[in-house]
CSV table of C-alpha atoms in Angstrom, one decimal:
chain,number,residue,atom,x,y,z
A,5,MET,CA,24.2,5.6,-5.5
A,6,GLU,CA,23.0,8.9,-4.2
A,7,THR,CA,21.4,8.4,-0.7
A,8,ILE,CA,17.8,9.5,-0.6
A,9,SER,CA,17.2,12.2,2.0
A,10,ARG,CA,14.0,13.9,0.8
A,11,LEU,CA,11.0,11.6,0.3
A,12,GLY,CA,7.6,12.5,-0.8
A,13,VAL,CA,4.5,10.4,0.1
A,14,VAL,CA,1.2,11.1,-1.6
A,15,GLY,CA,-1.8,9.9,0.4
A,16,CYS,CA,-1.9,9.3,4.2
A,17,GLY,CA,-4.4,6.5,4.6
A,18,LEU,CA,-3.4,3.2,6.1
A,19,MET,CA,-0.6,2.6,3.5
A,20,GLY,CA,0.7,6.1,3.1
A,21,SER,CA,0.8,6.8,6.8
A,22,GLY,CA,2.8,3.5,7.3
A,23,ILE,CA,5.2,4.3,4.5
A,24,ALA,CA,5.7,7.8,5.9
A,25,GLU,CA,6.3,6.5,9.4
A,26,VAL,CA,8.9,3.9,8.3
A,27,ALA,CA,10.7,6.5,6.3
A,28,ALA,CA,10.7,9.1,9.1
A,29,ARG,CA,12.0,6.5,11.6
A,30,GLY,CA,14.7,5.7,9.1
A,31,GLY,CA,16.0,9.3,9.2
A,32,LEU,CA,14.5,10.8,6.0
A,33,ASP,CA,12.9,14.2,5.6
A,34,VAL,CA,9.3,13.1,4.7
A,35,LEU,CA,6.8,15.4,3.0
A,36,VAL,CA,3.3,13.9,3.0
A,37,ALA,CA,0.6,15.3,0.6
A,38,GLU,CA,-3.1,14.9,1.3
A,39,THR,CA,-6.1,16.3,-0.5
A,40,THR,CA,-7.2,18.8,2.1
A,41,PRO,CA,-5.8,20.3,5.3
A,42,GLU,CA,-8.3,18.3,7.3
A,43,ALA,CA,-7.1,15.1,5.7
A,44,ALA,CA,-3.5,16.1,6.5
A,45,VAL,CA,-4.4,16.6,10.1
A,46,ALA,CA,-6.0,13.1,10.2
A,47,GLY,CA,-2.9,11.6,8.6
A,48,ARG,CA,-0.6,13.2,11.1
A,49,ARG,CA,-2.9,11.9,13.9
A,50,ARG,CA,-2.8,8.4,12.4
A,51,ILE,CA,1.1,8.4,12.3
A,52,THR,CA,1.3,9.8,15.8
A,53,GLY,CA,-1.0,7.2,17.1
A,54,SER,CA,1.1,4.4,15.6
A,55,LEU,CA,4.3,5.8,17.0
A,56,ASP,CA,2.7,6.2,20.4
A,57,ARG,CA,1.7,2.5,20.3
A,58,GLY,CA,5.3,1.7,19.5
A,59,VAL,CA,6.5,3.6,22.6
A,60,ARG,CA,3.9,1.8,24.8
A,61,ARG,CA,5.0,-1.6,23.5
A,62,GLY,CA,8.7,-0.9,24.0
A,63,LYS,CA,9.5,-0.9,20.3
A,64,LEU,CA,11.0,2.6,20.3
A,65,THR,CA,11.8,5.3,22.8
A,66,GLU,CA,10.0,8.6,23.3
A,67,GLU,CA,13.1,10.4,21.9
A,68,LEU,CA,13.0,8.4,18.7
A,69,ARG,CA,9.3,9.0,18.4
A,70,ASP,CA,9.8,12.7,18.7
A,71,LEU,CA,12.6,12.7,16.2
A,72,ALA,CA,10.5,10.8,13.7
A,73,LEU,CA,7.6,13.3,14.1
A,74,ALA,CA,10.0,16.2,13.6
A,75,ARG,CA,11.0,14.8,10.2
A,76,LEU,CA,7.4,14.8,9.0
A,77,SER,CA,5.8,17.7,7.3
A,78,PHE,CA,2.4,17.9,5.5
A,79,THR,CA,0.9,19.7,2.5
A,80,HIS,CA,-2.3,19.6,0.4
A,81,ASP,CA,-0.4,21.0,-2.7
A,82,LEU,CA,1.4,18.5,-4.9
A,83,GLY,CA,3.5,21.4,-6.2
A,84,ASP,CA,5.4,21.3,-2.9
A,85,MET,CA,6.9,18.0,-4.0
A,86,ALA,CA,9.2,19.9,-6.4
A,87,ASP,CA,12.4,19.3,-4.4
A,88,ARG,CA,11.8,15.5,-3.6
A,89,GLN,CA,14.3,12.9,-4.8
A,90,PHE,CA,11.9,10.0,-4.5
A,91,VAL,CA,8.1,10.1,-4.4
A,92,ILE,CA,5.8,7.2,-3.5
A,93,GLU,CA,2.1,7.6,-4.3
A,94,ALA,CA,-0.3,5.7,-2.0
A,95,VAL,CA,-3.7,7.0,-3.0
A,96,ALA,CA,-6.8,4.9,-3.6
A,97,GLU,CA,-6.6,1.8,-5.7
A,98,ASN,CA,-8.1,3.4,-8.7
A,99,ARG,CA,-6.5,3.6,-12.2
A,100,ASP,CA,-7.7,7.2,-13.0
A,101,ILE,CA,-6.8,8.6,-9.6
A,102,LYS,CA,-3.3,7.1,-9.6
A,103,THR,CA,-2.7,8.1,-13.2
A,104,ASN,CA,-3.6,11.7,-12.5
A,105,VAL,CA,-1.3,11.8,-9.4
A,106,ILE,CA,1.6,10.3,-11.3
A,107,ARG,CA,1.1,12.7,-14.2
A,108,THR,CA,1.0,15.7,-11.9
A,109,LEU,CA,4.2,14.5,-10.1
A,110,ASP,CA,5.9,14.2,-13.4
A,111,LYS,CA,5.2,17.9,-14.0
A,112,VAL,CA,6.2,19.2,-10.6
A,113,VAL,CA,9.1,17.1,-9.4
A,114,ALA,CA,12.1,19.1,-10.6
A,115,ASP,CA,14.9,16.5,-10.5
A,116,PRO,CA,14.7,14.6,-13.8
A,117,ASP,CA,16.3,11.5,-12.2
A,118,ALA,CA,13.8,11.4,-9.3
A,119,VAL,CA,12.0,8.1,-9.0
A,120,LEU,CA,8.2,8.1,-9.1
A,121,ALA,CA,6.9,4.9,-7.4
A,122,THR,CA,3.4,3.7,-7.2
A,123,ASN,CA,2.1,1.6,-4.2
A,124,THR,CA,-0.5,-0.3,-6.2
A,125,SER,CA,-1.8,-3.8,-5.3
A,126,SER,CA,-2.7,-4.8,-8.8
A,127,LEU,CA,-2.7,-2.1,-11.5
A,128,PRO,CA,-0.3,-2.5,-14.4
A,129,ILE,CA,2.7,-0.2,-13.9
A,130,VAL,CA,3.2,0.4,-17.6
A,131,ASP,CA,-0.2,2.2,-17.7
A,132,LEU,CA,1.1,4.7,-15.2
A,133,SER,CA,4.6,5.1,-16.6
A,134,VAL,CA,3.4,6.0,-20.1
A,135,ALA,CA,1.4,8.8,-18.7
A,136,THR,CA,4.6,10.6,-17.8
A,137,GLU,CA,7.6,12.1,-19.7
A,138,ARG,CA,9.9,10.0,-17.6
A,139,PRO,CA,8.7,6.4,-18.0
A,140,GLY,CA,12.1,5.0,-17.1
A,141,GLN,CA,11.8,6.5,-13.6
A,142,VAL,CA,8.4,5.0,-12.8
A,143,ILE,CA,8.2,1.7,-10.9
A,144,GLY,CA,5.8,-0.3,-8.7
A,145,MET,CA,6.7,-0.5,-5.0
A,146,HIS,CA,4.0,-2.6,-3.3
A,147,PHE,CA,4.1,-2.4,0.5
A,148,PHE,CA,2.0,-4.6,2.8
A,149,ASN,CA,-0.2,-3.6,5.7
A,150,PRO,CA,0.7,-2.7,8.4
A,151,VAL,CA,3.8,-1.2,6.8
A,152,PRO,CA,5.8,-0.7,10.0
A,153,VAL,CA,5.4,-4.4,10.8
A,154,GLN,CA,5.4,-6.2,7.4
A,155,GLN,CA,8.9,-6.7,6.0
A,156,LEU,CA,8.1,-7.3,2.4
A,157,VAL,CA,8.0,-4.9,-0.5
A,158,GLU,CA,7.3,-6.1,-4.0
A,159,LEU,CA,9.3,-4.3,-6.7
A,160,ILE,CA,7.5,-4.2,-10.1
A,161,PRO,CA,9.5,-2.8,-13.0
A,162,ALA,CA,7.4,-2.1,-16.1
A,163,LEU,CA,8.8,-2.7,-19.6
A,164,THR,CA,9.7,1.0,-19.6
A,165,THR,CA,11.5,1.0,-16.2
A,166,SER,CA,15.2,1.5,-16.5
A,167,ALA,CA,17.6,-1.0,-14.8
A,168,ASP,CA,19.1,2.0,-12.9
A,169,THR,CA,15.7,2.9,-11.4
A,170,LEU,CA,15.1,-0.7,-10.3
A,171,ASP,CA,18.5,-0.9,-8.7
A,172,ARG,CA,18.1,2.5,-6.9
A,173,THR,CA,14.6,1.5,-5.7
A,174,ARG,CA,15.9,-1.9,-4.4
A,175,ARG,CA,18.7,-0.2,-2.5
A,176,PHE,CA,16.4,2.4,-1.1
A,177,ALA,CA,13.9,-0.1,0.2
A,178,THR,CA,16.5,-2.4,1.7
A,179,GLU,CA,19.2,-0.1,2.9
A,180,GLN,CA,17.2,3.0,4.0
A,181,LEU,CA,13.8,1.5,4.8
A,182,GLY,CA,15.0,-1.8,6.2
A,183,LYS,CA,12.7,-3.9,4.0
A,184,VAL,CA,13.1,-7.2,2.2
A,185,THR,CA,12.3,-7.1,-1.5
A,186,VAL,CA,11.1,-9.5,-4.2
A,187,GLN,CA,10.9,-8.7,-7.9
A,188,ALA,CA,7.5,-9.3,-9.4
A,189,PRO,CA,6.3,-9.2,-13.0
A,190,ASP,CA,4.2,-6.3,-14.3
A,191,CYS,CA,1.1,-8.5,-14.4
A,192,SER,CA,-2.1,-7.8,-12.3
A,193,GLY,CA,-1.7,-9.0,-8.8
A,194,PHE,CA,2.1,-9.4,-9.2
A,195,VAL,CA,3.2,-12.3,-7.0
A,196,VAL,CA,1.5,-12.1,-3.6
A,197,ASN,CA,-2.0,-10.9,-4.6
A,198,ALA,CA,-2.2,-13.2,-7.6
A,199,LEU,CA,-1.9,-16.1,-5.1
A,200,LEU,CA,-3.6,-14.5,-2.1
A,201,VAL,CA,-6.8,-13.0,-3.6
A,202,PRO,CA,-8.3,-16.3,-5.0
A,203,TYR,CA,-7.8,-17.8,-1.5
A,204,LEU,CA,-9.6,-14.9,0.1
A,205,LEU,CA,-12.4,-15.1,-2.4
A,206,ALA,CA,-12.8,-18.8,-1.9
A,207,ALA,CA,-13.3,-18.2,1.8
A,208,VAL,CA,-16.1,-15.7,1.0
A,209,ARG,CA,-17.8,-18.2,-1.2
A,210,MET,CA,-17.7,-20.8,1.6
A,211,VAL,CA,-19.5,-18.4,3.9
A,212,ALA,CA,-22.0,-17.5,1.2
A,213,ALA,CA,-22.7,-21.1,0.5
A,214,GLY,CA,-23.2,-21.9,4.2
A,215,SER,CA,-20.4,-24.5,4.1
A,216,ALA,CA,-18.8,-23.1,7.3
A,217,SER,CA,-18.9,-20.0,9.5
A,218,ALA,CA,-16.3,-17.3,9.3
A,219,GLU,CA,-15.0,-18.3,12.7
A,220,ASP,CA,-14.6,-22.0,11.8
A,221,ILE,CA,-12.9,-21.1,8.4
A,222,ASP,CA,-10.5,-18.8,10.2
A,223,ARG,CA,-9.8,-21.2,13.0
A,224,GLY,CA,-9.2,-24.0,10.6
A,225,MET,CA,-6.6,-22.1,8.6
A,226,GLU,CA,-4.9,-20.7,11.7
A,227,LEU,CA,-4.6,-24.0,13.5
A,228,GLY,CA,-4.5,-26.4,10.6
A,229,CYS,CA,-2.2,-24.4,8.3
A,230,ALA,CA,-0.3,-22.3,10.9
A,231,HIS,CA,-1.6,-19.1,9.2
A,232,PRO,CA,-1.2,-16.1,11.7
A,233,MET,CA,-4.6,-14.9,10.6
A,234,GLY,CA,-7.5,-16.6,8.9
A,235,PRO,CA,-8.8,-15.4,5.5
A,236,LEU,CA,-11.9,-13.6,6.7
A,237,ARG,CA,-10.1,-11.7,9.4
A,238,LEU,CA,-7.4,-10.8,6.8
A,239,LEU,CA,-10.2,-9.5,4.5
A,240,ASP,CA,-11.4,-7.3,7.3
A,241,LEU,CA,-7.9,-6.0,8.0
A,242,VAL,CA,-7.2,-5.3,4.3
A,243,GLY,CA,-10.6,-3.8,3.6
A,244,LEU,CA,-13.3,-5.5,1.6
A,245,ASP,CA,-13.5,-2.6,-0.8
A,246,THR,CA,-9.8,-2.9,-1.5
A,247,VAL,CA,-10.0,-6.6,-2.1
A,248,GLU,CA,-13.0,-6.1,-4.4
A,249,SER,CA,-11.0,-3.6,-6.4
A,250,ILE,CA,-8.0,-5.9,-6.7
A,251,ALA,CA,-10.2,-8.8,-7.7
A,252,ASP,CA,-11.9,-6.7,-10.4
A,253,THR,CA,-8.5,-5.8,-11.8
A,254,LEU,CA,-7.3,-9.4,-11.7
A,255,TYR,CA,-10.5,-10.6,-13.4
A,256,ASP,CA,-10.3,-7.9,-16.0
A,257,GLU,CA,-6.8,-9.1,-17.0
A,258,TYR,CA,-7.1,-12.9,-16.7
A,259,LYS,CA,-10.8,-13.6,-17.1
A,260,GLU,CA,-10.5,-16.5,-14.7
A,261,PRO,CA,-13.6,-17.3,-12.5
A,262,LEU,CA,-11.4,-17.7,-9.4
A,263,TYR,CA,-10.7,-13.9,-9.6
A,264,ALA,CA,-14.3,-12.8,-9.9
A,265,PRO,CA,-15.6,-11.0,-6.7
A,266,PRO,CA,-18.4,-13.1,-5.1
A,267,ALA,CA,-21.8,-11.6,-4.8
A,268,LEU,CA,-21.6,-11.6,-1.0
A,269,LEU,CA,-18.4,-9.4,-1.2
A,270,ARG,CA,-20.1,-6.9,-3.5
A,271,ARG,CA,-23.2,-6.7,-1.2
A,272,MET,CA,-21.0,-6.1,1.9
A,273,VAL,CA,-19.1,-3.4,0.2
A,274,ALA,CA,-22.3,-1.8,-1.1
A,275,ALA,CA,-23.6,-1.9,2.5
A,276,GLY,CA,-20.5,-0.2,3.8
A,277,HIS,CA,-19.4,-3.3,5.7
A,278,LEU,CA,-15.7,-2.8,4.8
A,279,GLY,CA,-14.0,-4.5,7.7
A,280,ARG,CA,-12.0,-2.9,10.5
A,281,LYS,CA,-12.0,0.6,9.0
A,282,SER,CA,-15.8,0.8,9.0
A,283,GLY,CA,-16.3,-1.1,12.3
A,284,ARG,CA,-18.0,-4.1,10.6
A,285,GLY,CA,-17.1,-6.7,8.1
A,286,PHE,CA,-17.1,-10.5,8.6
A,287,TYR,CA,-16.6,-9.5,12.3
A,288,GLY,CA,-17.7,-6.6,14.4
A,289,TYR,CA,-15.2,-4.1,15.8
A,290,ALA,CA,-15.5,-1.6,18.6
A,291,SER,CA,-14.9,2.0,17.6
């Protein structure tokens, strides 16, 4: 298999910045695309901050940090992705936005064998693949937050994804990014979120019903079930808007009540209480 040396990452939020950081630390030439020059600056700042924390914690040396930063470049023009061998989109969890990005990448990436991967939490991969002229090269590649820490990547081949694309993506994830992969079906939620999201939503319902406080729910699951983080703290980390979007997609596909977003979750999202990224969710966070 050809070794990937030129990676494109579209989007530099929490997930995109983490993917770009891991790839740069792995020795790849990484081009990151954001919507505006200002967003690109913010993305570079996010990656630099993460690498600096790694230095402070003894996870990497200053030299390795500087080498990783030197491998990163930024653009706000998707046309600059023309020479990439592998592109991962990590834009908002929205079907229309992701479809437009994948469709544009299909037009601009010159290598007909280049893999176009989508980092989606729940959207059907086949819907994205058929928007391109290369459906065999489109695959789901679901990373977990925070990407530099979490080992897992779910690989989701669509009915249209070629066996070669799946094999190349698995090797890329394991051999070049140092991740552990599981293969998931192209069904909303895949493996992890299909199990995780109903659990998170059940915790929200307990809070809404007054059955227990967020603190007691989290403490119970952390100490009683050895979970590293309780469900409400995990919701705040992931982002309440992200979980709402995933739940909507799951409910749209399965029509099961356990996937329906609770009213409290919708109210909190409407109020802008999105968790850590907004400074307030089920808990408060200092800016």
